[in-house]
Amino acid sequence: MELGKVMQQVKERDAAPAEKGEGLGGQKELEEMVLKAGLCTGCGACVNICPYQASYRDKTVTLHSCDLTRGRCYDFCPRTPADLGALQRKLYDESDITPELGAMRGFFITRATDTAIRRQSQHGGTVTALITLALREGLIDAAVLAGEGEGLLPQAVTVSDPETAGRLGKSRFVVSPTVAEFNRAIRTECRQIGVVATPCQALALAKMRTQSVTATEGGIEKLQLVIGLFCGWALSWRDLSTVLKEKMDLASITGMDIPPSRYHTLEVYTRGETIRISLDEINLCVRESCHSCGDMTAEFSDLSVGSARLPEGWETARQWNQVIVRTERGLDLLELARRRGILEFKEVPGGNLEKLKAASLNKKRVAATRPSVGNGSGDSYRQAG
Amino acid sequence: MSIDNEHKEGAEVLFMGNEAIARGALEAGVRVAAGYPGTPSSEIIETLSRSAKEGSLYVEWSTNEKVAMEVAAAASFAGLRSMCVMKQNGVNVASDFLLHLTGSGTRGGMILVTCDDPGALSSVNEGESRHFARLMEIPLLEPADFQEAKEMTRWAFTLSEEIRNIVMVRSVTRMSHASGNVVLGPLPPAGGTAEFLCDGPISDPEQGPIISAPVAEKHRLQQDKVRKAVSLFEKSLFNTYTGPKKPELLVITSSACRLYTREAVSMLAAEDRVGILKLGTTWPIPPALVKRYLTATEKILIVEEVLPFLEDQVKILAAEQVRETGIKTFFGKNDGTLPTTGELNPDLVAEAIGRILGIEPKTIPAAYGEKLRMLAGLIPRREQTFCPGCPHRASYWAIREALQRDGRGGFVCGDIGCYAMACLFPAAGFYTCKTLHAMGSGIGLASGFGKLGSFGLEQPVIAVCGDSTFYHAAIPALINAIHQDANVIFIALDNSGTAMTGFQSHPGIDINAMGNASPMVDIAALCKAMGAPVVVEDPFALKETRETLNSLMEGGGGLKVLILKQSCALSPEKKGKKRYLMQVDELLCKGDACGCNRLCTRIFRCPGLLWDRNKGKAQIDEVICAGCGVCAGICPAEAIRCEEAPVS
Ligand SMILES: Cc1cc2nc3c(=O)[nH]c(=O)nc-3n(C[C@H](O)[C@H](O)[C@H](O)COP(=O)(O)OP(=O)(O)OC[C@H]3O[C@@H](n4cnc5c(N)ncnc54)[C@H](O)[C@@H]3O)c2cc1C
Ligand code: SF4
Ligand code: SF4
């Protein structure tokens, strides 16, 4: 399928605000269109704004029914109908917007210079280095991150201390209720908040930003920085636990990663060894909602970070990140990191951006074939690059 | 009120039907009375317990109806007069023993009193106990007024001794719970010695062992006894007739329906056209008597509640006697003249009689109807809910939230008790219970559901059960679930009393029906001894309870027990005492806005919480609030505050 056609499809799926119900729902609609339809990302945007929704494990649940016909839950949810193009134009410089990767001011290969940070990070430690820098420099006074919780579950936390933030690196492939934690954090003392977000979480935050102040009860202006993570999919906690439990002691797991697609594996690092599990098995654990997600690069962030692809091969590439800068704020932070010597930069190999665009487009293409109602799996999903 | 000392022979006193039954038993010299609480029967044992005395009357609330009947039967076997008391479905529980008891026969006069609940005013069924008389082949008596309730109960003991078998006395809600004047008879002197004579041969009804075998022989004997009862019934003064010699319509009725019929006939001013044959001995009906009245009329209407029981008997009789009585037209249940469900009332009966006789029933005057409607409008609307401060509201809140969080579609199997309301009413338990059947069936069903994992059932399975129900019928099912390794969380809602029926004692309480100290059986210890892991929580601690439940739903199979312990808000030690003084901080209360949408008054719905429409804020109704403090834990804005109440 060529680009124009895919974009048209994506547009058709995500646009058409009025007749598809943009801003026209409450919890009932949220339940019908998102939760029951298997489209919930678990981001938690609808949680901690009322007593009716809660995050539990990697799921968002309805505790009791609310009979309001309009609700913030519906407005904020990244899966309810919204005109994403309009949202993009509202939040980004129109001239920066690319059809494949969203707004883009620059594309970089970076990593943390601090090897201690790198050791505790997923890839090059760019995310952790930037967050600790932002905290240290007072650009933000709180960061909402996904630390390690119990038994494969991430734990969304708000931290103010750069040291603590430095210890919360690494990717957790089960969804974290990060936006729920953000909703809690805006009601606390902190004034400037940074969030590390998957694409769906970044979209929820963007939807919040474009609501009127009264609708959000104020506080959204505290959102000062969104660092997006590239994301191919997230895994269902229960399914993943079941698969891994058979193969290892869950307590011994120290991390996980997905090498480039030709390896077709999920690597699980345990204290003793690295266990490789075929993606055939892992694909069955992918959250239903991720199949309908067309955003691979967190297009609604200030800057987005993913794993790098380098001609030197995976062993080297895994020590680096690819970074898409989308906003002024994002660019300032990256430049500050360069000046302070927090990040080191590597020349972007030729063809990388094109490959990334192709991967991103592929996710959009697959998602576009899905109705906005989940209808079971079947396709297999490649990680970026 | 005690019904023995204050009231002397010959006095006329106002008695509730159940008190009249109790008085009848006392006048008969009953020595042992056992029962299990259940509306509308409970006041009989309660009343008797106030007259209980060492050596003259022993009264107990038994663990269940079958045990109650066994306890009473033992007294009969030892030569004492005894009775067992239960509501309609209790007879189902006792019926296994009853079948064998009726085969073996009794010695001291023994009666079974059952109180049925047509229309299920306080039951989850309108099962009928009358049919047990036919099924078990024992005489059945049904009082139609309060004096009769007393006399009939007294005579039932005599009849039982005459035929050496148990006799059934059946009441209904409108008889048990209504009141009327009763003239008292003498009370016999206390005393009587118990001895079980059992060394004689099996065939000796006086001194042999008491068993139902040899079956053929004993069964034949039992049927002889029934025939003897019928011959007494033919002359019984409990069967009465009022009306013309040759009525246009003969109504055959019994029990409370006699009153409805009388009123209906007078409403229609049809006294000279309708005859009422009221039967007090309703199984077997006395054939000669009934035949006499059948012969005198052409049309017969049988007025009884729920199923055709008299109607069937009368029609069989008429078929057998058709040569002598001639062909008749019958009206009743089978032809749809009267409904086969629910209670009857004078209007329904009047309509039926009016249709048969072609009389237009008098409608109520318009002004009167208008007044009625106006008065009805003045009655405040009350929804079915748990009391303020009820531990069940808190328990279900935690259970519901735990289930919703878990998100696998888990459900609760309900059981019998106040907590059963969670099946029916949103304000009581948030529709958490999804099944409701007999006592103890919650855990029985759960035990079954808990084994369906291999067929793909992934939903967590929870059974709830009150403390009294636990002892009554849950234990065998619980043992089954443990032994079969069923994946079930069994929640005992322990509110320390048989709260629903009025705080009768049960094995978990250290006082018995007679007010004496008695050993208690601890639920937690019992469950542990059966090998189940047991956790105890206070349901008022919502978050802890919820978290415990969620962790129980996770990891490993098998049966797990959670005891939610908190006394009933109406329990004697709590009633009228507030633990906290509650207040709503209006500045914090979110009101209608998205962010709360009146969670407290719309969902939680404790009657102690009010919604101030003008201010758009929640409020505490200080009169109603029980001061339990639970609502403070549900308000997302922390606007409901609790303050330790001063100890008075
Ligand atoms: C579910 C998921 C899927 C991903 N899929 C891809 C992919 O397909 N292609 C690709 O190139 N990159 C993917 N990534 C991103 C990648 O794994 C790295 O996070 C990214 O390269 C940044 O590396 P880093 O060393 O800078 O991160 P680190 O310095 O280790 O920092 C990681 C940050 O991510 C946060 N975090 C961890 N888990 C979560 C979570 N579940 N939700 C929200 N925040 C979280 C942590 O709090 C931390 O701040 C994915 C990440 C996640 C969480
Ligand atoms: S996707 Fe996020 S906002 Fe939407 S229902 Fe799920 S948790 Fe709530
Ligand atoms: S694939 Fe999309 S929906 Fe799934 S976790 Fe990633 S960003 Fe969220």
PDB file of N, CA and C and ligand atoms in Angstrom, chain A residues 39-43 78-79 173-176 197-202 229-235 286-298 363 383, ligand 3:
ATOM      1  N   LEU A  39     -10.254  -2.329  23.708  1.00  0.00           N
ATOM      2  CA  LEU A  39      -9.358  -1.312  23.157  1.00  0.00           C
ATOM      3  C   LEU A  39      -8.594  -0.539  24.222  1.00  0.00           C
ATOM      4  N   CYS A  40      -8.871  -0.806  25.479  1.00  0.00           N
ATOM      5  CA  CYS A  40      -8.229  -0.038  26.543  1.00  0.00           C
ATOM      6  C   CYS A  40      -6.730  -0.316  26.564  1.00  0.00           C
ATOM      7  N   THR A  41      -5.964   0.754  26.638  1.00  0.00           N
ATOM      8  CA  THR A  41      -4.510   0.626  26.648  1.00  0.00           C
ATOM      9  C   THR A  41      -3.968   0.462  28.056  1.00  0.00           C
ATOM     10  N   GLY A  42      -4.809   0.723  29.039  1.00  0.00           N
ATOM     11  CA  GLY A  42      -4.337   0.651  30.428  1.00  0.00           C
ATOM     12  C   GLY A  42      -3.548   1.874  30.837  1.00  0.00           C
ATOM     13  N   CYS A  43      -3.633   2.929  30.044  1.00  0.00           N
ATOM     14  CA  CYS A  43      -2.823   4.121  30.322  1.00  0.00           C
ATOM     15  C   CYS A  43      -3.201   4.795  31.636  1.00  0.00           C
ATOM     16  N   PRO A  78      -7.237   7.866  25.161  1.00  0.00           N
ATOM     17  CA  PRO A  78      -6.614   7.891  23.840  1.00  0.00           C
ATOM     18  C   PRO A  78      -7.352   7.047  22.807  1.00  0.00           C
ATOM     19  N   ARG A  79      -8.334   6.288  23.242  1.00  0.00           N
ATOM     20  CA  ARG A  79      -9.023   5.406  22.309  1.00  0.00           C
ATOM     21  C   ARG A  79     -10.405   5.910  21.910  1.00  0.00           C
ATOM     22  N   PHE A 173       7.613  -4.362  29.805  1.00  0.00           N
ATOM     23  CA  PHE A 173       6.760  -4.553  28.628  1.00  0.00           C
ATOM     24  C   PHE A 173       5.294  -4.770  28.965  1.00  0.00           C
ATOM     25  N   VAL A 174       5.006  -4.649  30.227  1.00  0.00           N
ATOM     26  CA  VAL A 174       3.609  -4.639  30.653  1.00  0.00           C
ATOM     27  C   VAL A 174       3.247  -3.174  30.878  1.00  0.00           C
ATOM     28  N   VAL A 175       2.026  -2.822  30.511  1.00  0.00           N
ATOM     29  CA  VAL A 175       1.583  -1.429  30.604  1.00  0.00           C
ATOM     30  C   VAL A 175       1.646  -0.895  32.031  1.00  0.00           C
ATOM     31  N   SER A 176       2.029   0.363  32.124  1.00  0.00           N
ATOM     32  CA  SER A 176       2.054   1.002  33.441  1.00  0.00           C
ATOM     33  C   SER A 176       0.957   2.066  33.470  1.00  0.00           C
ATOM     34  N   ALA A 197       6.441   8.456  28.668  1.00  0.00           N
ATOM     35  CA  ALA A 197       5.167   7.876  28.247  1.00  0.00           C
ATOM     36  C   ALA A 197       5.291   7.034  26.991  1.00  0.00           C
ATOM     37  N   THR A 198       4.504   5.979  26.950  1.00  0.00           N
ATOM     38  CA  THR A 198       4.349   5.227  25.706  1.00  0.00           C
ATOM     39  C   THR A 198       3.479   6.082  24.775  1.00  0.00           C
ATOM     40  N   PRO A 199       3.371   5.700  23.506  1.00  0.00           N
ATOM     41  CA  PRO A 199       2.577   6.532  22.588  1.00  0.00           C
ATOM     42  C   PRO A 199       1.134   6.750  23.036  1.00  0.00           C
ATOM     43  N   CYS A 200       0.500   5.722  23.561  1.00  0.00           N
ATOM     44  CA  CYS A 200      -0.897   5.885  23.973  1.00  0.00           C
ATOM     45  C   CYS A 200      -1.001   6.843  25.149  1.00  0.00           C
ATOM     46  N   GLN A 201      -0.036   6.731  26.067  1.00  0.00           N
ATOM     47  CA  GLN A 201      -0.050   7.626  27.231  1.00  0.00           C
ATOM     48  C   GLN A 201       0.215   9.065  26.795  1.00  0.00           C
ATOM     49  N   ALA A 202       1.138   9.218  25.845  1.00  0.00           N
ATOM     50  CA  ALA A 202       1.438  10.561  25.358  1.00  0.00           C
ATOM     51  C   ALA A 202       0.208  11.166  24.682  1.00  0.00           C
ATOM     52  N   LEU A 229       8.262   7.056  24.429  1.00  0.00           N
ATOM     53  CA  LEU A 229       9.031   5.852  24.121  1.00  0.00           C
ATOM     54  C   LEU A 229       8.485   5.276  22.829  1.00  0.00           C
ATOM     55  N   PHE A 230       9.376   4.786  21.964  1.00  0.00           N
ATOM     56  CA  PHE A 230       8.879   4.047  20.811  1.00  0.00           C
ATOM     57  C   PHE A 230       8.160   2.827  21.366  1.00  0.00           C
ATOM     58  N   CYS A 231       7.192   2.373  20.615  1.00  0.00           N
ATOM     59  CA  CYS A 231       6.462   1.224  21.159  1.00  0.00           C
ATOM     60  C   CYS A 231       5.860   0.408  20.040  1.00  0.00           C
ATOM     61  N   GLY A 232       6.196  -0.883  20.003  1.00  0.00           N
ATOM     62  CA  GLY A 232       5.602  -1.789  19.013  1.00  0.00           C
ATOM     63  C   GLY A 232       4.323  -2.370  19.572  1.00  0.00           C
ATOM     64  N   TRP A 233       4.392  -2.753  20.814  1.00  0.00           N
ATOM     65  CA  TRP A 233       3.230  -3.257  21.548  1.00  0.00           C
ATOM     66  C   TRP A 233       3.577  -3.403  23.006  1.00  0.00           C
ATOM     67  N   ALA A 234       2.575  -3.631  23.814  1.00  0.00           N
ATOM     68  CA  ALA A 234       2.790  -4.001  25.212  1.00  0.00           C
ATOM     69  C   ALA A 234       2.141  -5.358  25.415  1.00  0.00           C
ATOM     70  N   LEU A 235       2.559  -6.023  26.474  1.00  0.00           N
ATOM     71  CA  LEU A 235       2.072  -7.386  26.694  1.00  0.00           C
ATOM     72  C   LEU A 235       1.085  -7.448  27.854  1.00  0.00           C
ATOM     73  N   VAL A 286       0.274 -10.246  23.310  1.00  0.00           N
ATOM     74  CA  VAL A 286       0.148  -8.816  23.034  1.00  0.00           C
ATOM     75  C   VAL A 286      -1.254  -8.346  23.426  1.00  0.00           C
ATOM     76  N   ARG A 287      -1.282  -7.193  24.068  1.00  0.00           N
ATOM     77  CA  ARG A 287      -2.580  -6.649  24.472  1.00  0.00           C
ATOM     78  C   ARG A 287      -3.456  -6.440  23.256  1.00  0.00           C
ATOM     79  N   GLU A 288      -4.678  -6.836  23.396  1.00  0.00           N
ATOM     80  CA  GLU A 288      -5.657  -6.675  22.344  1.00  0.00           C
ATOM     81  C   GLU A 288      -5.641  -5.242  21.786  1.00  0.00           C
ATOM     82  N   SER A 289      -5.573  -4.280  22.681  1.00  0.00           N
ATOM     83  CA  SER A 289      -5.696  -2.881  22.268  1.00  0.00           C
ATOM     84  C   SER A 289      -4.511  -2.439  21.405  1.00  0.00           C
ATOM     85  N   CYS A 290      -3.341  -3.036  21.596  1.00  0.00           N
ATOM     86  CA  CYS A 290      -2.156  -2.596  20.857  1.00  0.00           C
ATOM     87  C   CYS A 290      -2.292  -2.892  19.365  1.00  0.00           C
ATOM     88  N   HIS A 291      -3.111  -3.879  19.051  1.00  0.00           N
ATOM     89  CA  HIS A 291      -3.305  -4.193  17.634  1.00  0.00           C
ATOM     90  C   HIS A 291      -3.959  -3.043  16.888  1.00  0.00           C
ATOM     91  N   SER A 292      -4.671  -2.204  17.610  1.00  0.00           N
ATOM     92  CA  SER A 292      -5.349  -1.089  16.946  1.00  0.00           C
ATOM     93  C   SER A 292      -4.569   0.203  17.063  1.00  0.00           C
ATOM     94  N   CYS A 293      -3.359   0.126  17.559  1.00  0.00           N
ATOM     95  CA  CYS A 293      -2.572   1.339  17.784  1.00  0.00           C
ATOM     96  C   CYS A 293      -1.697   1.631  16.572  1.00  0.00           C
ATOM     97  N   GLY A 294      -1.806   2.829  16.057  1.00  0.00           N
ATOM     98  CA  GLY A 294      -1.047   3.180  14.859  1.00  0.00           C
ATOM     99  C   GLY A 294       0.132   4.099  15.138  1.00  0.00           C
ATOM    100  N   ASP A 295       0.473   4.273  16.380  1.00  0.00           N
ATOM    101  CA  ASP A 295       1.554   5.191  16.720  1.00  0.00           C
ATOM    102  C   ASP A 295       2.739   4.388  17.264  1.00  0.00           C
ATOM    103  N   MET A 296       3.845   4.397  16.520  1.00  0.00           N
ATOM    104  CA  MET A 296       4.998   3.643  16.997  1.00  0.00           C
ATOM    105  C   MET A 296       6.009   4.543  17.687  1.00  0.00           C
ATOM    106  N   THR A 297       5.955   5.839  17.399  1.00  0.00           N
ATOM    107  CA  THR A 297       7.048   6.691  17.863  1.00  0.00           C
ATOM    108  C   THR A 297       6.603   7.757  18.861  1.00  0.00           C
ATOM    109  N   ALA A 298       5.485   7.573  19.490  1.00  0.00           N
ATOM    110  CA  ALA A 298       4.990   8.532  20.489  1.00  0.00           C
ATOM    111  C   ALA A 298       4.946   9.936  19.882  1.00  0.00           C
ATOM    112  N   LYS A 363       3.175  -0.054  11.164  1.00  0.00           N
ATOM    113  CA  LYS A 363       2.266  -0.143  12.325  1.00  0.00           C
ATOM    114  C   LYS A 363       0.949   0.562  12.004  1.00  0.00           C
ATOM    115  N   GLN A 383       8.627  -5.412  16.025  1.00  0.00           N
ATOM    116  CA  GLN A 383       9.162  -4.272  16.746  1.00  0.00           C
ATOM    117  C   GLN A 383       9.808  -3.346  15.728  1.00  0.00           C
TER     118      GLN A 383
HETATM  119  S1  SF4 C   3       1.273  -0.320  21.211  1.00  0.00           S
HETATM  120 FE1  SF4 C   3       0.144   1.551  21.410  1.00  0.00          FE
HETATM  121  S2  SF4 C   3      -1.498   1.010  22.756  1.00  0.00           S
HETATM  122 FE2  SF4 C   3      -0.011  -0.578  23.007  1.00  0.00          FE
HETATM  123  S3  SF4 C   3       1.252   0.117  24.672  1.00  0.00           S
HETATM  124 FE3  SF4 C   3       2.226   0.799  22.837  1.00  0.00          FE
HETATM  125  S4  SF4 C   3       1.465   2.811  22.531  1.00  0.00           S
HETATM  126 FE4  SF4 C   3       0.107   1.845  23.994  1.00  0.00          FE
END
